[in-house]
Short mmCIF file of C-alpha atoms (C1' of nucleotides) in Angstrom, two decimals:
data_model
loop_
_atom_site.label_atom_id
_atom_site.label_comp_id
_atom_site.label_asym_id
_atom_site.label_seq_id
_atom_site.Cartn_x
_atom_site.Cartn_y
_atom_site.Cartn_z
CA MET A 1 77.97 -83.81 -58.64
CA ASN A 2 76.72 -84.70 -55.25
CA THR A 3 75.15 -81.62 -53.76
CA SER A 4 75.78 -82.65 -50.20
CA THR A 5 79.55 -82.97 -50.28
CA ARG A 6 82.38 -80.66 -51.29
CA SER A 7 85.43 -81.50 -53.42
CA LYS A 8 88.41 -82.83 -51.54
CA GLN A 9 90.60 -80.00 -52.68
CA GLU A 10 88.15 -77.39 -51.46
CA VAL A 11 87.84 -79.18 -48.16
CA ASP A 12 91.61 -79.32 -47.81
CA ARG A 13 91.84 -75.63 -48.40
CA TRP A 14 89.13 -74.90 -45.84
CA CYS A 15 90.90 -77.07 -43.30
CA ASP A 16 94.24 -75.40 -43.93
CA ASP A 17 92.65 -72.00 -43.49
CA PHE A 18 90.93 -73.24 -40.38
CA GLU A 19 94.17 -74.47 -38.90
CA SER A 20 96.14 -71.32 -39.61
CA LEU A 21 93.33 -69.15 -38.33
CA CYS A 22 93.30 -71.13 -35.10
CA ARG A 23 97.05 -70.87 -34.66
CA ALA A 24 96.94 -67.17 -35.41
CA ARG A 25 94.29 -66.70 -32.76
CA GLY A 26 96.03 -68.89 -30.23
CA ILE A 27 93.32 -71.54 -30.38
CA ARG A 28 94.64 -75.01 -29.70
CA VAL A 29 94.50 -77.33 -32.64
CA THR A 30 93.60 -80.84 -31.60
CA PRO A 31 92.94 -83.86 -33.81
CA GLN A 32 89.35 -83.83 -32.55
CA ARG A 33 88.73 -80.23 -33.53
CA LEU A 34 90.34 -80.71 -36.90
CA ALA A 35 88.28 -83.80 -37.57
CA VAL A 36 85.01 -82.19 -36.52
CA TYR A 37 85.72 -79.20 -38.68
CA ARG A 38 86.64 -81.39 -41.63
CA VAL A 39 83.43 -83.37 -41.43
CA LEU A 40 81.48 -80.12 -41.43
CA ALA A 41 83.51 -78.76 -44.32
CA GLU A 42 82.84 -81.91 -46.33
CA ASP A 43 79.16 -82.00 -45.65
CA ARG A 44 76.74 -79.51 -47.13
CA SER A 45 73.71 -81.09 -45.47
CA HIS A 46 73.86 -79.19 -42.16
CA PRO A 47 74.36 -82.27 -40.03
CA LYS A 48 73.28 -82.75 -36.46
CA PRO A 49 75.78 -83.42 -33.68
CA GLU A 50 74.89 -87.09 -33.68
CA SER A 51 75.72 -87.49 -37.33
CA VAL A 52 78.94 -85.49 -36.99
CA TYR A 53 79.85 -87.76 -34.11
CA ARG A 54 79.28 -90.91 -36.16
CA ARG A 55 81.48 -89.75 -38.99
CA VAL A 56 84.26 -88.24 -36.93
CA ARG A 57 84.39 -91.38 -34.88
CA GLU A 58 85.38 -93.42 -37.91
CA ARG A 59 88.54 -91.34 -38.03
CA VAL A 60 89.11 -90.62 -34.35
CA PRO A 61 88.07 -93.86 -32.64
CA GLY A 62 88.18 -92.84 -29.00
CA LEU A 63 85.99 -89.79 -29.56
CA SER A 64 83.13 -89.10 -27.18
CA GLN A 65 79.83 -87.42 -27.91
CA ALA A 66 80.40 -84.82 -25.24
CA THR A 67 83.52 -83.71 -27.02
CA VAL A 68 81.62 -83.24 -30.24
CA TYR A 69 79.05 -81.08 -28.47
CA ARG A 70 81.79 -79.08 -26.79
CA ILE A 71 83.69 -78.57 -30.02
CA LEU A 72 80.61 -77.53 -31.96
CA GLU A 73 79.66 -75.03 -29.32
CA PHE A 74 83.20 -73.74 -29.13
CA LEU A 75 83.62 -73.34 -32.88
CA GLU A 76 80.31 -71.56 -33.06
CA ARG A 77 81.35 -69.15 -30.32
CA GLU A 78 84.58 -68.52 -32.19
CA LYS A 79 82.54 -67.87 -35.33
CA LEU A 80 84.37 -70.61 -37.22
CA ILE A 81 81.10 -72.40 -37.98
CA LYS A 82 77.44 -71.44 -37.81
CA ARG A 83 74.52 -72.99 -36.06
CA VAL A 84 71.60 -72.98 -38.44
CA SER A 85 68.07 -72.50 -37.25
CA ALA A 86 65.74 -75.43 -37.68
CA ASP A 87 62.40 -76.27 -36.23
CA ASP A 88 62.99 -79.92 -35.51
CA GLY A 89 64.44 -78.95 -32.17
CA VAL A 90 67.91 -80.33 -32.79
CA GLY A 91 71.09 -78.47 -33.59
CA HIS A 92 72.36 -78.25 -37.17
CA PHE A 93 75.75 -76.92 -38.12
CA ASP A 94 77.32 -75.39 -41.19
CA ALA A 95 80.94 -74.62 -42.02
CA ASN A 96 79.88 -72.36 -44.88
CA LEU A 97 80.17 -68.84 -43.53
CA ALA A 98 79.39 -67.11 -46.82
CA SER A 99 76.05 -65.37 -47.01
CA HIS A 100 73.46 -67.76 -48.38
CA GLN A 101 69.94 -68.98 -47.82
CA HIS A 102 68.41 -72.35 -47.08
CA LEU A 103 65.69 -74.20 -48.86
CA VAL A 104 63.82 -76.03 -46.14
CA CYS A 105 61.46 -78.85 -47.01
CA ARG A 106 58.53 -78.77 -44.65
CA VAL A 107 57.87 -82.46 -45.21
CA CYS A 108 61.23 -84.13 -44.73
CA GLY A 109 63.12 -81.27 -43.10
CA ARG A 110 65.96 -81.39 -45.60
CA MET A 111 67.90 -78.14 -45.84
CA ILE A 112 69.66 -77.17 -49.06
CA ASP A 113 72.02 -74.25 -49.61
CA VAL A 114 71.06 -71.71 -52.23
CA SER A 115 72.17 -68.24 -53.05
CA VAL A 116 69.41 -66.11 -54.44
CA PRO A 117 71.04 -62.84 -55.52
CA ALA A 118 67.99 -60.74 -54.63
CA LEU A 119 68.12 -62.12 -51.09
CA THR A 120 71.87 -62.30 -50.68
CA ASN A 121 72.07 -58.64 -51.60
CA ALA A 122 69.09 -57.58 -49.51
CA ARG A 123 70.09 -54.82 -47.15
CA VAL A 124 69.81 -55.56 -43.46
CA PRO A 125 66.97 -53.23 -42.48
CA SER A 126 67.52 -50.70 -39.75
CA VAL A 127 65.07 -51.11 -36.92
CA THR A 128 64.94 -48.65 -34.07
CA GLY A 129 66.01 -50.08 -30.76
CA PHE A 130 67.68 -53.08 -32.31
CA ALA A 131 71.22 -53.48 -33.60
CA ALA A 132 70.50 -55.56 -36.68
CA GLU A 133 73.53 -57.47 -37.91
CA GLU A 134 72.43 -60.04 -40.44
CA LEU A 135 69.51 -61.64 -42.19
CA ASP A 136 68.75 -65.29 -41.75
CA ILE A 137 66.47 -66.34 -44.57
CA ARG A 138 64.80 -69.69 -45.04
CA ILE A 139 62.76 -70.53 -48.11
CA VAL A 140 60.17 -73.00 -46.91
CA GLY A 141 58.37 -75.38 -49.22
CA ARG A 142 58.68 -78.90 -50.57
CA CYS A 143 61.71 -80.53 -52.08
CA ARG A 144 61.42 -82.41 -55.36
CA GLN A 145 60.91 -85.81 -53.79
CA CYS A 146 58.33 -84.68 -51.26
CA ALA A 147 56.48 -82.51 -53.77
CA ARG A 148 55.76 -85.63 -55.83
CA LEU A 149 54.11 -87.50 -53.02
CA LYS A 150 50.42 -86.98 -52.54
CA ALA A 151 49.41 -85.52 -49.21
CA GLY A 152 48.70 -88.14 -46.62
CA ARG A 153 52.04 -89.75 -45.98
CA ARG A 154 53.52 -88.18 -42.92
CA LYS A 155 57.25 -88.70 -43.32
CA PRO A 156 58.22 -89.86 -46.79
CA LEU A 157 61.88 -89.25 -46.12
CA GLU A 158 63.95 -88.99 -43.05
CA PRO A 159 65.07 -85.53 -41.94
CA SER A 160 68.40 -83.98 -42.90
CA ASP A 161 70.82 -86.85 -42.38
CA PRO A 162 69.33 -90.03 -43.75
CA ASP A 163 72.48 -92.13 -43.33
CA MET B 1 51.92 -50.34 -24.42
CA ASN B 2 53.38 -53.69 -23.55
CA THR B 3 54.79 -55.15 -26.71
CA SER B 4 54.46 -58.73 -25.61
CA THR B 5 50.71 -58.87 -25.06
CA ARG B 6 47.67 -58.12 -27.20
CA SER B 7 44.57 -56.16 -26.21
CA LYS B 8 41.79 -58.17 -24.67
CA GLN B 9 39.38 -57.25 -27.39
CA GLU B 10 41.72 -58.38 -30.10
CA VAL B 11 42.35 -61.62 -28.26
CA ASP B 12 38.63 -62.19 -27.89
CA ARG B 13 38.15 -61.73 -31.57
CA TRP B 14 40.95 -64.14 -32.40
CA CYS B 15 39.49 -66.72 -30.05
CA ASP B 16 36.03 -66.35 -31.54
CA ASP B 17 37.42 -66.80 -35.01
CA PHE B 18 39.41 -69.74 -33.81
CA GLU B 19 36.36 -71.40 -32.36
CA SER B 20 34.17 -70.91 -35.39
CA LEU B 21 36.91 -72.07 -37.69
CA CYS B 22 37.28 -75.23 -35.65
CA ARG B 23 33.55 -75.92 -35.67
CA ALA B 24 33.41 -75.26 -39.40
CA ARG B 25 36.18 -77.74 -39.95
CA GLY B 26 34.75 -80.31 -37.60
CA ILE B 27 37.61 -79.91 -35.13
CA ARG B 28 36.54 -80.61 -31.57
CA VAL B 29 36.59 -77.60 -29.32
CA THR B 30 37.80 -78.47 -25.85
CA PRO B 31 38.50 -76.15 -22.94
CA GLN B 32 42.14 -77.17 -23.14
CA ARG B 33 42.48 -76.25 -26.80
CA LEU B 34 40.69 -72.98 -26.30
CA ALA B 35 42.87 -72.09 -23.36
CA VAL B 36 46.11 -72.97 -25.14
CA TYR B 37 45.07 -70.94 -28.13
CA ARG B 38 44.09 -68.00 -25.96
CA VAL B 39 47.44 -67.94 -24.19
CA LEU B 40 49.18 -67.90 -27.55
CA ALA B 41 46.88 -65.20 -28.85
CA GLU B 42 47.60 -63.05 -25.81
CA ASP B 43 51.32 -63.50 -25.94
CA ARG B 44 53.49 -61.95 -28.61
CA SER B 45 56.71 -63.35 -27.17
CA HIS B 46 56.66 -66.72 -28.98
CA PRO B 47 56.48 -68.77 -25.81
CA LYS B 48 57.83 -72.24 -25.32
CA PRO B 49 55.56 -75.17 -24.43
CA GLU B 50 56.67 -75.02 -20.84
CA SER B 51 55.63 -71.41 -20.46
CA VAL B 52 52.33 -72.01 -22.23
CA TYR B 53 51.75 -74.87 -19.85
CA ARG B 54 52.37 -72.72 -16.80
CA ARG B 55 49.93 -70.06 -17.89
CA VAL B 56 47.22 -72.32 -19.16
CA ARG B 57 47.42 -74.31 -15.97
CA GLU B 58 46.36 -71.29 -13.95
CA ARG B 59 43.07 -71.42 -15.82
CA VAL B 60 42.71 -75.16 -16.41
CA PRO B 61 44.03 -76.71 -13.22
CA GLY B 62 44.09 -80.37 -14.14
CA LEU B 63 46.05 -79.76 -17.31
CA SER B 64 49.00 -81.99 -18.12
CA GLN B 65 52.14 -81.09 -20.03
CA ALA B 66 51.60 -83.86 -22.53
CA THR B 67 48.30 -82.29 -23.49
CA VAL B 68 49.97 -78.97 -24.16
CA TYR B 69 52.50 -80.64 -26.43
CA ARG B 70 49.76 -82.55 -28.20
CA ILE B 71 47.63 -79.46 -28.68
CA LEU B 72 50.51 -77.35 -29.96
CA GLU B 73 51.46 -80.00 -32.45
CA PHE B 74 47.87 -80.45 -33.49
CA LEU B 75 47.20 -76.75 -33.96
CA GLU B 76 50.37 -76.43 -35.94
CA ARG B 77 49.36 -79.29 -38.22
CA GLU B 78 45.99 -77.63 -38.71
CA LYS B 79 47.77 -74.40 -39.55
CA LEU B 80 46.02 -72.55 -36.76
CA ILE B 81 49.32 -71.54 -35.19
CA LYS B 82 52.91 -71.52 -36.38
CA ARG B 83 56.03 -73.04 -34.97
CA VAL B 84 58.79 -70.49 -35.22
CA SER B 85 62.35 -71.44 -35.89
CA ALA B 86 64.82 -70.78 -33.13
CA ASP B 87 68.27 -72.01 -32.43
CA ASP B 88 67.97 -72.66 -28.72
CA GLY B 89 66.70 -76.11 -29.50
CA VAL B 90 63.27 -75.68 -27.98
CA GLY B 91 59.94 -75.13 -29.66
CA HIS B 92 58.44 -71.63 -29.89
CA PHE B 93 54.91 -70.93 -31.04
CA ASP B 94 53.06 -68.02 -32.53
CA ALA B 95 49.35 -67.43 -33.10
CA ASN B 96 50.09 -64.59 -35.49
CA LEU B 97 49.66 -66.05 -38.94
CA ALA B 98 50.11 -62.78 -40.81
CA SER B 99 53.31 -62.42 -42.76
CA HIS B 100 55.96 -60.84 -40.57
CA GLN B 101 59.59 -61.14 -39.55
CA HIS B 102 61.35 -61.68 -36.27
CA LEU B 103 64.07 -59.68 -34.64
CA VAL B 104 66.21 -62.22 -32.86
CA CYS B 105 68.66 -61.12 -30.22
CA ARG B 106 71.73 -63.30 -30.41
CA VAL B 107 72.58 -62.60 -26.80
CA CYS B 108 69.36 -63.24 -24.92
CA GLY B 109 67.41 -65.08 -27.58
CA ARG B 110 64.43 -62.75 -27.37
CA MET B 111 62.29 -62.69 -30.48
CA ILE B 112 60.29 -59.64 -31.44
CA ASP B 113 57.72 -59.31 -34.24
CA VAL B 114 58.35 -56.72 -36.89
CA SER B 115 57.00 -56.09 -40.31
CA VAL B 116 59.54 -54.60 -42.64
CA PRO B 117 57.65 -53.72 -45.83
CA ALA B 118 60.60 -54.49 -48.10
CA LEU B 119 60.79 -57.98 -46.63
CA THR B 120 57.08 -58.62 -46.20
CA ASN B 121 56.61 -57.82 -49.88
CA ALA B 122 59.65 -59.75 -51.06
CA ARG B 123 58.61 -62.25 -53.70
CA VAL B 124 59.16 -65.90 -52.86
CA PRO B 125 61.93 -66.78 -55.33
CA SER B 126 61.38 -69.61 -57.76
CA VAL B 127 64.03 -72.27 -57.42
CA THR B 128 64.19 -75.19 -59.80
CA GLY B 129 63.41 -78.52 -58.22
CA PHE B 130 61.83 -76.97 -55.16
CA ALA B 131 58.25 -75.87 -54.59
CA ALA B 132 58.90 -72.70 -52.63
CA GLU B 133 55.92 -71.60 -50.57
CA GLU B 134 57.02 -68.92 -48.15
CA LEU B 135 59.92 -66.95 -46.78
CA ASP B 136 60.91 -67.24 -43.17
CA ILE B 137 63.08 -64.26 -42.34
CA ARG B 138 64.91 -63.57 -39.10
CA ILE B 139 66.80 -60.38 -38.47
CA VAL B 140 69.61 -61.34 -36.14
CA GLY B 141 71.41 -58.83 -33.93
CA ARG B 142 71.23 -57.41 -30.45
CA CYS B 143 68.22 -56.04 -28.65
CA ARG B 144 68.41 -52.70 -26.90
CA GLN B 145 69.20 -54.13 -23.49
CA CYS B 146 71.87 -56.51 -24.69
CA ALA B 147 73.43 -53.97 -27.06
CA ARG B 148 74.20 -51.78 -24.06
CA LEU B 149 76.13 -54.42 -22.21
CA LYS B 150 79.82 -54.70 -22.92
CA ALA B 151 80.97 -58.00 -24.36
CA GLY B 152 81.99 -60.47 -21.71
CA ARG B 153 78.79 -61.25 -19.90
CA ARG B 154 77.40 -64.42 -21.30
CA LYS B 155 73.71 -64.26 -20.56
CA PRO B 156 72.59 -60.81 -19.44
CA LEU B 157 68.94 -61.69 -19.78
CA GLU B 158 67.04 -64.89 -19.84
CA PRO B 159 65.79 -66.17 -23.19
CA SER B 160 62.35 -65.47 -24.56
CA ASP B 161 60.11 -66.08 -21.53
CA PRO B 162 61.69 -64.56 -18.49
CA ASP B 163 58.70 -65.12 -16.18
"C1'" DA C 1 26.86 -93.85 -28.70
"C1'" DT C 2 30.98 -93.21 -30.83
"C1'" DT C 3 35.03 -91.20 -31.55
"C1'" DC C 4 38.41 -88.39 -30.24
"C1'" DC C 5 40.80 -86.05 -26.29
"C1'" DT C 6 43.05 -85.91 -21.92
"C1'" DG C 7 45.76 -87.19 -17.64
"C1'" DC C 8 49.24 -89.79 -15.77
"C1'" DA C 9 53.59 -91.83 -15.64
"C1'" DA C 10 57.10 -93.95 -17.90
"C1'" DA C 11 60.14 -93.88 -21.83
"C1'" DC C 12 63.05 -91.29 -24.96
"C1'" DA C 13 66.26 -88.15 -27.30
"C1'" DG C 14 69.34 -84.58 -27.29
"C1'" DT C 15 72.45 -82.01 -24.58
"C1'" DT C 16 75.17 -80.67 -20.49
"C1'" DT C 17 78.21 -81.40 -16.53
"C1'" DG C 18 81.86 -83.13 -12.91
"C1'" DC C 19 85.89 -85.24 -12.55
"C1'" DA C 20 90.22 -87.47 -13.52
"C1'" DC C 21 93.47 -87.92 -17.12
"C1'" DT C 22 95.93 -86.37 -21.41
"C1'" DA C 23 98.15 -83.60 -24.68
"C1'" DC C 24 98.94 -79.14 -27.06
"C1'" DG C 25 101.97 -75.22 -27.18
"C1'" DC D 1 105.32 -77.67 -17.57
"C1'" DG D 2 101.00 -75.40 -17.19
"C1'" DT D 3 96.72 -74.80 -19.06
"C1'" DA D 4 93.13 -76.15 -21.72
"C1'" DG D 5 90.91 -80.22 -24.02
"C1'" DT D 6 89.11 -84.92 -23.76
"C1'" DG D 7 86.71 -89.32 -22.23
"C1'" DC D 8 83.44 -91.37 -19.44
"C1'" DA D 9 79.25 -91.72 -17.10
"C1'" DA D 10 75.69 -89.64 -14.82
"C1'" DA D 11 72.44 -85.91 -14.67
"C1'" DC D 12 69.11 -82.96 -16.97
"C1'" DT D 13 65.74 -80.85 -19.99
"C1'" DG D 14 62.48 -81.02 -23.40
"C1'" DT D 15 59.39 -84.06 -25.81
"C1'" DT D 16 56.82 -88.34 -26.98
"C1'" DT D 17 54.05 -92.44 -26.06
"C1'" DG D 18 50.78 -96.27 -24.08
"C1'" DC D 19 46.95 -96.84 -21.79
"C1'" DA D 20 42.67 -96.17 -19.21
"C1'" DG D 21 39.13 -93.02 -18.23
"C1'" DG D 22 36.35 -88.94 -19.83
"C1'" DA D 23 34.25 -85.53 -22.72
"C1'" DA D 24 32.52 -83.39 -27.23
"C1'" DT D 25 29.50 -83.97 -30.96
#
DNA sequence: ATTCCTGCAAACAGTTTGCACTACG
DNA sequence: CGTAGTGCAAACTGTTTGCAGGAAT
């Protein structure tokens, strides 16, 4: 099983839920929004806007980059997707709203979903003077491929979306 | 006490350590590097390159932005400072290498150091096929100021470096 | 003296915006 | 039909790079 995609049936279900949730909330459902959401639902690799754009465009030819940015920002504001924190300075998005953590390779930047029970169940600490809502946990290290390489090479693999 | 600065004596000590560590490692010590490091040591607010530039420039007049970027990247590579993950798409840096967490306000973006024992002591989980090295934990919520404001206002306060 | 660092300015990459047009509900 | 969404292109912000001169060891 390819770890960076989801099964078609799961994706279909997510998209159906997405569509009904939008309608219920009075959010307009456009082909562009549906397509952006679907690409995110299919892709576990936390793609960047540019990569979302490339893939959505194959299905919605006229699509413009600006629209992708606007949709991603909008869906994030509506809490229908999440923006995941990364230190490469570019946005990464995730349709998986369930509590989980990310393995982050410090060499290639790849980000892989995991769910470590001890962390998923960790209580959000109470801190005075701060309304803590959730924990965002990244496990930083080296992925299998990068761990093999001897130090020295700078960028053995391209970041998150190699395609 | 101002939570976003460190005492002069502590800063001096950090800078001394920094300088001797550089000499020991054969890293050239330039006024620019020293000044960038000092600004980071003084500032607990995880400043962006632009804000580091502004402050360092007051002390090193000729300084160019490119140099700040180069120094930040260099110091990070040498593990003398850390780049902290943020989702505003711009780099944020931290001279505090001790294990700690960040409170991140989802409204204004402010990032505050905390050390929650339960999290600081959390064991780095072992994940097959991944050489896990450290945990990067962000506690996301609303800071005191932003928690007070009723929903509606978009950006009550400016992100991390208001000055 | 040699090697590495810095300043400058231009190039770049990612993201945002104004405006006219289109389409969802 | 009205409002909100989209496409296009230009503007912007943050960051990187090439090169010539300068400084640290």
